[in-house]
Amino acid sequence: MTQDTDPGVSLEEHYKGYVIYLENNADQHTGGYEYSVSDGDNILTEGLEFDSEQALQQARDFVDALD
């Protein structure tokens, strides 16, 4: 597991026609990484994980479940 501590983590990934956004949680006391999945116009889901790789995997798993 990779723990990112860089306060500037930000990722936009196009995955199976959806857009995944990943960035540091703005709440520094809670920490972690916020993710969201968008179809371009609407946010379909969003969540919080304490590991950046897990957050990205959760977002991909959501998209995979839509198929």
GROMACS .gro file of C-alpha atoms in nm:
model
   67
    1MET     CA    1   0.000   0.000   0.000
    2THR     CA    2   0.127   0.344  -0.088
    3GLN     CA    3   0.053   0.628   0.150
    4ASP     CA    4   0.080   0.962  -0.027
    5THR     CA    5   0.164   1.248   0.203
    6ASP     CA    6   0.217   1.510  -0.068
    7PRO     CA    7  -0.045   1.782  -0.009
    8GLY     CA    8  -0.063   1.838  -0.384
    9VAL     CA    9  -0.196   1.498  -0.494
   10SER     CA   10  -0.441   1.552  -0.776
   11LEU     CA   11  -0.541   1.309  -1.050
   12GLU     CA   12  -0.787   1.307  -1.337
   13GLU     CA   13  -0.821   0.972  -1.510
   14HIS     CA   14  -1.046   0.872  -1.798
   15TYR     CA   15  -1.163   0.516  -1.740
   16LYS     CA   16  -1.413   0.331  -1.961
   17GLY     CA   17  -1.581   0.654  -2.069
   18TYR     CA   18  -1.603   0.802  -1.719
   19VAL     CA   19  -1.384   1.057  -1.546
   20ILE     CA   20  -1.228   0.977  -1.209
   21TYR     CA   21  -1.102   1.263  -0.995
   22LEU     CA   22  -0.873   1.201  -0.699
   23GLU     CA   23  -0.731   1.462  -0.464
   24ASN     CA   24  -0.626   1.516  -0.106
   25ASN     CA   25  -0.908   1.555   0.144
   26ALA     CA   26  -0.940   1.923   0.229
   27ASP     CA   27  -0.996   1.833   0.596
   28GLN     CA   28  -0.638   1.804   0.722
   29HIS     CA   29  -0.752   1.658   1.054
   30THR     CA   30  -0.925   1.365   0.885
   31GLY     CA   31  -0.676   1.326   0.602
   32GLY     CA   32  -0.715   1.077   0.322
   33TYR     CA   33  -0.814   1.114  -0.040
   34GLU     CA   34  -1.144   1.218  -0.192
   35TYR     CA   35  -1.253   1.055  -0.515
   36SER     CA   36  -1.543   1.104  -0.749
   37VAL     CA   37  -1.669   0.943  -1.068
   38SER     CA   38  -1.836   1.159  -1.329
   39ASP     CA   39  -2.006   1.090  -1.660
   40GLY     CA   40  -1.897   1.434  -1.779
   41ASP     CA   41  -2.208   1.616  -1.662
   42ASN     CA   42  -2.296   1.454  -1.329
   43ILE     CA   43  -2.109   1.314  -1.033
   44LEU     CA   44  -2.222   0.953  -1.005
   45THR     CA   45  -2.044   0.867  -0.681
   46GLU     CA   46  -1.787   1.007  -0.445
   47GLY     CA   47  -1.603   0.880  -0.143
   48LEU     CA   48  -1.311   0.903   0.094
   49GLU     CA   49  -1.029   0.655   0.148
   50PHE     CA   50  -0.713   0.685   0.354
   51ASP     CA   51  -0.489   0.542   0.084
   52SER     CA   52  -0.464   0.697  -0.264
   53GLU     CA   53  -0.438   0.362  -0.442
   54GLN     CA   54  -0.743   0.232  -0.256
   55ALA     CA   55  -0.939   0.545  -0.348
   56LEU     CA   56  -0.855   0.499  -0.715
   57GLN     CA   57  -0.946   0.130  -0.698
   58GLN     CA   58  -1.283   0.209  -0.533
   59ALA     CA   59  -1.363   0.450  -0.816
   60ARG     CA   60  -1.264   0.195  -1.081
   61ASP     CA   61  -1.468  -0.076  -0.908
   62PHE     CA   62  -1.772   0.152  -0.918
   63VAL     CA   63  -1.730   0.203  -1.292
   64ASP     CA   64  -1.677  -0.171  -1.348
   65ALA     CA   65  -2.003  -0.244  -1.162
   66LEU     CA   66  -2.193  -0.020  -1.407
   67ASP     CA   67  -2.122  -0.260  -1.696
   0.00000   0.00000   0.00000
